[in-house]
C-alpha positions as a Markdown table, in Angstrom:
| # | Residue | x | y | z |
|---|---|---|---|---|
| 1 | Met | 47.7 | 7.2 | -53.5 |
| 2 | Ile | 47.4 | 10.8 | -51.7 |
| 3 | Asp | 44.4 | 11.5 | -54.2 |
| 4 | Leu | 42.7 | 8.4 | -53.5 |
| 5 | Phe | 42.9 | 8.9 | -49.6 |
| 6 | Gly | 41.5 | 12.2 | -50.4 |
| 7 | Phe | 38.6 | 10.8 | -52.2 |
| 8 | Leu | 37.6 | 8.3 | -49.5 |
| 9 | Arg | 38.0 | 10.8 | -47.0 |
| 10 | Phe | 35.4 | 12.9 | -49.0 |
| 11 | Ile | 33.4 | 9.8 | -49.4 |
| 12 | Ile | 33.3 | 8.6 | -46.0 |
| 13 | Asn | 32.3 | 12.2 | -44.4 |
| 14 | Leu | 29.7 | 12.8 | -47.0 |
| 15 | Ile | 27.9 | 9.7 | -46.0 |
| 16 | Leu | 28.9 | 10.2 | -42.4 |
| 17 | Tyr | 27.8 | 13.7 | -42.4 |
| 18 | Pro | 24.3 | 13.1 | -42.6 |
| 19 | Phe | 24.2 | 11.1 | -39.4 |
| 20 | Ala | 26.0 | 13.7 | -37.5 |
| 21 | Val | 23.7 | 16.2 | -38.2 |
| 22 | Ala | 21.2 | 14.4 | -37.1 |
| 23 | Phe | 22.6 | 13.4 | -34.0 |
| 24 | Leu | 23.7 | 16.8 | -33.0 |
| 25 | Thr | 20.1 | 18.2 | -33.5 |
| 26 | Phe | 18.3 | 15.4 | -31.6 |
| 27 | Tyr | 20.9 | 16.0 | -28.9 |
| 28 | Arg | 20.5 | 19.8 | -28.9 |
| 29 | Cys | 16.8 | 19.2 | -28.9 |
| 30 | Leu | 17.0 | 17.2 | -25.5 |
| 31 | Gln | 19.3 | 19.9 | -24.1 |
| 32 | Trp | 16.6 | 22.5 | -25.0 |
| 33 | Leu | 14.1 | 20.3 | -23.6 |
| 34 | Gly | 16.4 | 20.4 | -20.3 |
| 35 | Leu | 17.8 | 17.0 | -20.2 |
| 36 | Gln | 21.0 | 17.0 | -18.4 |
| 37 | Pro | 23.5 | 14.1 | -17.5 |
| 38 | Ile | 22.7 | 13.2 | -13.5 |
| 39 | Ala | 25.2 | 15.5 | -11.3 |
| 40 | Tyr | 27.5 | 12.9 | -9.2 |
| 41 | Asn | 29.5 | 14.0 | -6.2 |
| 42 | Tyr | 32.1 | 11.3 | -6.5 |
| 43 | Gln | 33.8 | 12.2 | -3.5 |
| 44 | Asp | 30.8 | 10.3 | -1.8 |
| 45 | Gln | 31.4 | 7.3 | -4.7 |
| 46 | Ile | 33.5 | 4.4 | -3.8 |
| 47 | Val | 35.6 | 3.1 | -7.1 |
| 48 | Leu | 36.6 | -0.3 | -7.4 |
| 49 | Ile | 39.0 | -0.7 | -11.0 |
| 50 | Thr | 40.4 | -3.9 | -12.1 |
| 51 | Gly | 43.6 | -3.8 | -14.4 |
| 52 | Ser | 44.6 | -0.3 | -12.5 |
| 53 | Ala | 48.2 | -1.0 | -12.8 |
| 54 | Asn | 48.8 | 0.3 | -16.5 |
| 55 | Gly | 47.3 | 1.7 | -19.7 |
| 56 | Leu | 43.3 | 2.5 | -19.3 |
| 57 | Gly | 43.4 | 1.3 | -16.0 |
| 58 | Arg | 45.7 | 3.8 | -14.8 |
| 59 | Glu | 44.1 | 6.2 | -16.6 |
| 60 | Ile | 40.4 | 5.6 | -15.1 |
| 61 | Ala | 41.7 | 5.6 | -12.1 |
| 62 | Leu | 43.5 | 9.1 | -12.6 |
| 63 | Thr | 40.2 | 10.7 | -14.3 |
| 64 | Phe | 38.4 | 9.3 | -11.1 |
| 65 | Ala | 40.8 | 10.7 | -8.7 |
| 66 | Arg | 40.4 | 13.8 | -10.4 |
| 67 | Ala | 36.4 | 13.9 | -9.6 |
| 68 | Gly | 37.2 | 13.2 | -6.3 |
| 69 | Ala | 36.3 | 9.5 | -5.5 |
| 70 | Ser | 37.6 | 7.1 | -3.3 |
| 71 | Leu | 39.7 | 4.1 | -5.1 |
| 72 | Ala | 40.2 | 0.5 | -4.3 |
| 73 | Leu | 42.9 | -0.6 | -7.4 |
| 74 | Trp | 43.1 | -4.4 | -8.1 |
| 75 | Asp | 46.1 | -6.0 | -10.1 |
| 76 | Ile | 48.7 | -8.8 | -10.0 |
| 77 | Asp | 51.3 | -6.0 | -10.8 |
| 78 | Asp | 52.1 | -4.7 | -7.5 |
| 79 | Ile | 54.9 | -2.5 | -8.7 |
| 80 | Gly | 52.5 | -0.3 | -11.3 |
| 81 | Asn | 49.6 | -0.7 | -9.1 |
| 82 | Arg | 51.8 | 1.3 | -6.2 |
| 83 | Glu | 52.6 | 4.1 | -9.2 |
| 84 | Thr | 49.2 | 4.6 | -9.9 |
| 85 | Gln | 48.1 | 4.7 | -6.0 |
| 86 | Gln | 50.8 | 7.5 | -5.7 |
| 87 | Gln | 49.5 | 9.8 | -8.8 |
| 88 | Cys | 45.8 | 9.3 | -7.6 |
| 89 | Leu | 47.2 | 10.7 | -4.0 |
| 90 | Ala | 48.9 | 13.4 | -5.6 |
| 91 | Ile | 46.1 | 14.4 | -7.3 |
| 92 | Leu | 43.2 | 14.3 | -4.5 |
| 93 | His | 46.0 | 16.2 | -2.3 |
| 94 | Ser | 46.2 | 18.9 | -4.8 |
| 95 | His | 42.2 | 19.3 | -5.1 |
| 96 | Asn | 42.5 | 19.3 | -1.1 |
| 97 | Tyr | 40.0 | 15.7 | -1.1 |
| 98 | Thr | 40.0 | 13.8 | 1.7 |
| 99 | Ser | 39.6 | 10.7 | -0.6 |
| 100 | Arg | 41.5 | 7.4 | 0.1 |
| 101 | Val | 43.0 | 5.1 | -2.2 |
| 102 | Arg | 44.1 | 1.6 | -1.2 |
| 103 | Ile | 45.8 | -1.2 | -3.9 |
| 104 | Tyr | 45.2 | -4.9 | -3.4 |
| 105 | His | 47.0 | -7.6 | -5.1 |
| 106 | Val | 43.9 | -9.6 | -6.4 |
| 107 | Asp | 43.8 | -12.3 | -9.4 |
| 108 | Val | 40.7 | -11.5 | -10.8 |
| 109 | Thr | 40.8 | -15.1 | -12.8 |
| 110 | Arg | 40.3 | -17.2 | -8.9 |
| 111 | Ala | 36.7 | -17.0 | -7.6 |
| 112 | Thr | 37.4 | -17.3 | -4.3 |
| 113 | Glu | 40.0 | -14.5 | -4.1 |
| 114 | Val | 37.8 | -12.2 | -5.9 |
| 115 | Tyr | 35.1 | -13.0 | -2.9 |
| 116 | Ala | 37.7 | -12.5 | -0.3 |
| 117 | Tyr | 38.6 | -9.4 | -1.3 |
| 118 | Ala | 35.6 | -7.7 | -2.0 |
| 119 | Glu | 34.9 | -8.3 | 1.4 |
| 120 | Arg | 38.3 | -6.9 | 2.5 |
| 121 | Val | 37.5 | -3.6 | 0.3 |
| 122 | Arg | 34.0 | -3.6 | 2.3 |
| 123 | Tyr | 35.8 | -3.4 | 5.4 |
| 124 | Asp | 38.4 | -0.9 | 4.5 |
| 125 | Leu | 36.4 | 1.5 | 2.6 |
| 126 | Gly | 33.0 | 0.6 | 2.8 |
| 127 | Gln | 30.6 | -0.6 | 0.1 |
| 128 | Ile | 31.8 | 0.2 | -3.7 |
| 129 | Ser | 29.3 | 2.2 | -5.7 |
| 130 | Ile | 30.9 | 2.1 | -9.1 |
| 131 | Leu | 32.8 | -1.2 | -10.7 |
| 132 | Ile | 34.8 | -0.8 | -13.2 |
| 133 | Ala | 35.7 | -4.1 | -14.9 |
| 134 | Asn | 38.7 | -3.4 | -16.5 |
| 135 | Ala | 41.2 | -6.2 | -17.1 |
| 136 | Gly | 41.7 | -7.8 | -19.8 |
| 137 | Tyr | 44.5 | -10.0 | -21.9 |
| 138 | Val | 45.6 | -11.1 | -25.4 |
| 139 | Ser | 48.2 | -13.4 | -26.3 |
| 140 | Gly | 49.3 | -12.0 | -29.4 |
| 141 | Arg | 48.8 | -15.4 | -31.0 |
| 142 | Ser | 46.6 | -16.9 | -33.9 |
| 143 | Leu | 44.4 | -19.8 | -32.9 |
| 144 | Leu | 46.2 | -22.6 | -33.8 |
| 145 | Thr | 49.3 | -21.5 | -32.5 |
| 146 | Glu | 48.1 | -20.3 | -29.3 |
| 147 | Ser | 48.7 | -22.7 | -26.3 |
| 148 | Asp | 46.0 | -23.9 | -24.1 |
| 149 | Ala | 46.9 | -21.9 | -21.4 |
| 150 | Asp | 46.7 | -18.9 | -23.1 |
| 151 | Ile | 43.2 | -19.7 | -24.5 |
| 152 | Glu | 42.2 | -20.2 | -20.9 |
| 153 | Arg | 43.7 | -17.2 | -19.5 |
| 154 | Thr | 42.4 | -15.1 | -22.2 |
| 155 | Phe | 38.4 | -16.3 | -21.2 |
| 156 | Asp | 39.4 | -16.0 | -17.6 |
| 157 | Val | 40.4 | -12.5 | -17.9 |
| 158 | Asn | 38.1 | -10.9 | -20.6 |
| 159 | Ser | 34.9 | -13.2 | -19.7 |
| 160 | Leu | 34.7 | -14.9 | -16.5 |
| 161 | Ser | 36.4 | -12.5 | -14.1 |
| 162 | Pro | 33.5 | -9.9 | -14.8 |
| 163 | Ile | 31.1 | -12.3 | -13.7 |
| 164 | Trp | 33.1 | -13.2 | -10.4 |
| 165 | Leu | 33.0 | -9.3 | -9.7 |
| 166 | Ile | 29.2 | -9.0 | -10.7 |
| 167 | Lys | 28.5 | -11.9 | -8.1 |
| 168 | Ala | 30.7 | -10.2 | -5.2 |
| 169 | Phe | 28.9 | -7.1 | -5.7 |
| 170 | Leu | 25.6 | -6.8 | -7.4 |
| 171 | Pro | 23.9 | -8.1 | -4.8 |
| 172 | Tyr | 25.0 | -5.1 | -2.5 |
| 173 | Met | 24.1 | -2.3 | -5.4 |
| 174 | Leu | 20.6 | -4.0 | -5.5 |
| 175 | Asp | 19.9 | -4.0 | -2.0 |
| 176 | Ala | 21.2 | -0.5 | -1.6 |
| 177 | Asn | 19.5 | 0.5 | -5.2 |
| 178 | Arg | 22.2 | 2.3 | -6.4 |
| 179 | Gly | 25.3 | 1.6 | -8.3 |
| 180 | His | 27.0 | 1.5 | -11.8 |
| 181 | Val | 28.7 | -1.5 | -13.4 |
| 182 | Val | 31.0 | -0.8 | -16.1 |
| 183 | Leu | 32.4 | -3.3 | -18.7 |
| 184 | Ile | 35.6 | -2.5 | -20.4 |
| 185 | Ser | 34.6 | -4.8 | -23.9 |
| 186 | Ser | 36.1 | -3.7 | -27.4 |
| 187 | Val | 34.7 | -2.8 | -30.8 |
| 188 | Leu | 35.9 | -6.2 | -31.6 |
| 189 | Gly | 33.2 | -7.8 | -29.2 |
| 190 | Ile | 30.8 | -6.2 | -32.0 |
| 191 | His | 32.5 | -6.2 | -35.4 |
| 192 | Ala | 34.8 | -9.1 | -35.5 |
| 193 | Cys | 38.4 | -9.4 | -37.4 |
| 194 | His | 40.3 | -12.0 | -38.0 |
| 195 | Gly | 43.6 | -12.7 | -36.1 |
| 196 | Pro | 43.3 | -12.7 | -32.4 |
| 197 | Val | 40.5 | -14.8 | -32.7 |
| 198 | Thr | 40.0 | -16.1 | -28.6 |
| 199 | Tyr | 40.2 | -12.2 | -27.8 |
| 200 | Val | 37.3 | -11.3 | -30.2 |
| 201 | Ser | 35.3 | -14.3 | -29.0 |
| 202 | Ser | 35.8 | -13.4 | -25.2 |
| 203 | Lys | 34.8 | -9.5 | -25.9 |
| 204 | His | 31.9 | -10.6 | -28.0 |
| 205 | Ala | 31.0 | -13.0 | -24.2 |
| 206 | Ser | 31.5 | -9.6 | -22.2 |
| 207 | Leu | 29.2 | -7.8 | -24.5 |
| 208 | Gly | 26.5 | -10.4 | -24.2 |
| 209 | Leu | 27.3 | -10.4 | -20.6 |
| 210 | Ser | 26.2 | -6.4 | -20.2 |
| 211 | Arg | 23.2 | -6.8 | -22.5 |
| 212 | Ser | 21.8 | -9.9 | -20.9 |
| 213 | Leu | 22.3 | -8.9 | -17.4 |
| 214 | Arg | 20.7 | -5.4 | -18.0 |
| 215 | Leu | 18.0 | -7.2 | -19.3 |
| 216 | Asp | 17.6 | -9.4 | -16.2 |
| 217 | Ile | 18.1 | -6.4 | -13.8 |
| 218 | His | 15.0 | -4.9 | -15.5 |
| 219 | Ala | 13.0 | -8.3 | -15.2 |
| 220 | Thr | 13.6 | -9.1 | -11.6 |
| 221 | His | 14.2 | -5.1 | -10.0 |
| 222 | Pro | 12.1 | -3.2 | -12.6 |
| 223 | Asn | 12.9 | 0.2 | -11.1 |
| 224 | Ser | 16.5 | -0.2 | -9.8 |
| 225 | Arg | 19.0 | 2.3 | -10.0 |
| 226 | Val | 21.7 | 0.1 | -10.6 |
| 227 | Phe | 22.8 | 0.4 | -14.3 |
| 228 | Ile | 25.1 | -1.5 | -16.8 |
| 229 | His | 27.2 | 0.1 | -18.9 |
| 230 | Cys | 29.8 | -1.4 | -21.9 |
| 231 | Ile | 32.6 | 0.7 | -23.3 |
| 232 | Cys | 33.7 | -0.9 | -26.4 |
| 233 | Pro | 36.8 | 1.3 | -27.6 |
| 234 | Tyr | 38.6 | 0.7 | -31.0 |
| 235 | Leu | 42.7 | 0.6 | -30.7 |
| 236 | Met | 44.4 | 2.2 | -28.0 |
| 237 | Arg | 47.8 | 3.5 | -27.4 |
| 238 | Thr | 48.5 | 1.1 | -24.4 |
| 239 | Lys | 51.5 | -1.4 | -24.0 |
| 240 | Met | 48.8 | -4.2 | -24.4 |
| 241 | Phe | 48.2 | -2.9 | -28.6 |
| 242 | Asn | 51.0 | -0.6 | -29.8 |
| 243 | Pro | 52.9 | -3.3 | -31.6 |
| 244 | Met | 49.4 | -3.9 | -33.6 |
| 245 | Leu | 49.4 | -0.3 | -34.4 |
| 246 | Thr | 51.9 | -0.5 | -37.4 |
| 247 | Gln | 49.6 | -3.0 | -39.2 |
| 248 | Ile | 46.8 | -0.8 | -39.1 |
| 249 | Ser | 46.0 | 1.3 | -42.3 |
| 250 | Leu | 43.3 | 3.9 | -43.0 |
| 251 | Lys | 43.9 | 5.9 | -39.9 |
| 252 | Phe | 42.4 | 8.9 | -40.8 |
| 253 | Ile | 38.9 | 7.3 | -41.1 |
| 254 | Val | 39.2 | 5.2 | -38.0 |
| 255 | Pro | 41.6 | 7.0 | -35.6 |
| 256 | Ile | 43.9 | 5.3 | -32.4 |
| 257 | Ile | 42.5 | 6.4 | -29.6 |
| 258 | Ser | 44.2 | 7.2 | -26.5 |
| 259 | Pro | 43.2 | 5.7 | -23.1 |
| 260 | His | 42.9 | 9.2 | -21.1 |
| 261 | Tyr | 39.8 | 9.7 | -23.9 |
| 262 | Val | 38.3 | 6.5 | -23.3 |
| 263 | Ala | 38.6 | 7.5 | -19.3 |
| 264 | Lys | 36.8 | 10.5 | -19.7 |
| 265 | Gln | 34.4 | 8.5 | -21.8 |
| 266 | Val | 33.3 | 6.0 | -18.8 |
| 267 | Leu | 32.5 | 8.9 | -16.4 |
| 268 | Asp | 30.5 | 10.7 | -19.2 |
| 269 | Ala | 28.4 | 6.9 | -19.8 |
| 270 | Ile | 27.9 | 7.2 | -16.2 |
| 271 | Glu | 26.7 | 10.5 | -15.7 |
| 272 | Trp | 24.2 | 10.2 | -19.3 |
| 273 | Arg | 23.2 | 6.5 | -18.2 |
| 274 | Arg | 24.5 | 5.2 | -21.8 |
| 275 | Asn | 24.3 | 1.2 | -22.1 |
| 276 | Glu | 26.5 | 1.3 | -24.7 |
| 277 | Val | 29.2 | 3.2 | -25.8 |
| 278 | Ile | 31.5 | 2.8 | -29.0 |
| 279 | Leu | 34.5 | 4.6 | -29.3 |
| 280 | Pro | 35.2 | 6.9 | -31.5 |
| 281 | Tyr | 31.6 | 7.4 | -32.0 |
| 282 | His | 31.7 | 7.9 | -35.4 |
| 283 | Leu | 32.8 | 4.0 | -35.7 |
| 284 | Lys | 28.8 | 3.2 | -34.7 |
| 285 | Tyr | 27.9 | 4.7 | -38.1 |
| 286 | Ile | 30.9 | 2.8 | -40.1 |
| 287 | Gly | 30.0 | -0.2 | -38.8 |
| 288 | Phe | 26.3 | 0.1 | -39.8 |
| 289 | Ile | 27.3 | 1.1 | -43.5 |
| 290 | Asn | 29.9 | -1.5 | -43.8 |
| 291 | Asp | 27.4 | -4.2 | -42.0 |
| 292 | Tyr | 24.2 | -3.4 | -44.1 |
| 293 | Leu | 25.2 | -1.2 | -47.1 |
| 294 | Leu | 28.3 | -1.8 | -48.5 |
| 295 | Pro | 28.5 | -5.1 | -50.7 |
| 296 | Ala | 30.6 | -8.0 | -49.1 |
| 297 | Trp | 33.8 | -7.8 | -51.1 |
| 298 | Phe | 34.3 | -4.0 | -50.0 |
| 299 | Ser | 33.1 | -4.7 | -46.7 |
| 300 | Glu | 36.1 | -7.5 | -46.3 |
| 301 | Trp | 38.4 | -5.3 | -47.9 |
| 302 | Phe | 37.5 | -2.8 | -45.4 |
| 303 | Leu | 37.5 | -4.9 | -42.5 |
| 304 | Phe | 41.2 | -6.2 | -43.8 |
| 305 | Gln | 42.8 | -2.4 | -43.9 |
| 306 | Val | 41.1 | -1.3 | -40.5 |
| 307 | Ser | 42.4 | -4.2 | -38.6 |
| 308 | Gly | 45.7 | -4.8 | -40.9 |
| 309 | Lys | 46.3 | -7.8 | -43.3 |
| 310 | Arg | 48.2 | -9.8 | -40.5 |
| 311 | Pro | 47.6 | -7.9 | -37.5 |
| 312 | Leu | 49.7 | -10.5 | -35.2 |
| 313 | Asp | 53.0 | -10.4 | -37.0 |
| 314 | Ala | 54.2 | -7.5 | -35.4 |
| 315 | Phe | 52.6 | -8.2 | -31.7 |
| 316 | Asn | 55.0 | -8.6 | -28.9 |
| 317 | Lys | 55.1 | -12.1 | -27.9 |
| 318 | Asp | 56.2 | -11.1 | -24.5 |
| 319 | Asn | 53.1 | -9.1 | -24.1 |
| 320 | Glu | 51.7 | -6.8 | -20.9 |
| 321 | Glu | 50.4 | -9.5 | -18.6 |
| 322 | Asp | 53.5 | -11.8 | -19.2 |
| 323 | Thr | 55.7 | -8.9 | -18.1 |
| 324 | Arg | 53.1 | -8.4 | -15.0 |
| 325 | Glu | 53.6 | -11.8 | -13.9 |
| 326 | Arg | 57.0 | -11.6 | -13.7 |
| 327 | Arg | 57.4 | -8.6 | -11.7 |
| 328 | Arg | 54.4 | -10.1 | -9.5 |
| 329 | Lys | 56.9 | -12.9 | -9.0 |
| 330 | Gln | 59.6 | -10.8 | -8.2 |
| 331 | Val | 57.8 | -8.4 | -5.9 |
| 332 | Asn | 56.5 | -11.4 | -3.8 |
| 333 | Thr | 60.0 | -13.4 | -3.5 |
| 334 | Gly | 60.3 | -13.0 | 0.3 |
| 335 | Gln | 57.3 | -10.7 | 0.8 |
| 336 | Thr | 53.6 | -11.4 | 1.8 |
| 337 | Glu | 51.1 | -12.0 | -1.2 |
| 338 | Asn | 48.5 | -9.2 | 0.2 |
| 339 | Ile | 50.0 | -5.5 | -0.8 |
| 340 | Asp | 47.4 | -3.0 | 0.7 |
| 341 | Leu | 48.9 | 0.9 | 1.1 |
| 342 | Ile | 47.0 | 4.1 | 2.0 |
């Protein structure tokens, strides 16, 4: 079996190598012509991040804190969000930055709440220049066993909440003619898999939102300096997806990635103005080969190996979002709903 895996690794590398060489040559030519990423002074930027209490959201917040940005952190997990805030403040103080970090208890699935706290952020920090729609939800159940409430929450968090955020902040970005909207989608928003059907569907919706919105801005504001980015990572080592990692095969071809790596690529996408980013990068070429060059039977076998034959079997039904909801109720007992700390 080891020899077989070694042979498969050799074949995959052989196929991908010309693509990698071509990309590197093109990239070096652009550098030789003087093309460089946009230099940002993040100390002048105000960044709003949803789902900032844990996982990828926290890593994105820490990465922007290292760059010196002021942060507005939105989540329903007040305890986790407070921990994120303290870690960001420690980083800012260690670098002698004067940037601010505020946390807000916001349920992004409620449009009226999003609009109200958008005004609160503008009053506290000013108009944001970078919006990171990161909050996500997965129930860990198949379509036929998933409750109607779970299905609605999946689309509320993954598909509808970015729309409420965009409606709340994009008009001000367009008026100022500056800003970045970053939607955290998924590779599953491009290449479907079996198992979490509603999650896959919701991530397809977020990817379509980013593409359509980008075209709409270009049509209505042709010279706008407002940019839309969509980040599509593969499975990450977070609480939300850790149970699924044991079901995945062929990790030597499509490795599990870390939230820290994805967070760094978010800043990279902003600085290079990349519209869509698939992580890890070589997954773009694997997806192209799988979709257009491989026979259907092999393509299906490959997808089953990458995503797992039964990816939901080991999924922890008491997932991260459920834990957040319980912790929110515990914190709110005897307290006001809003938590806004400096």
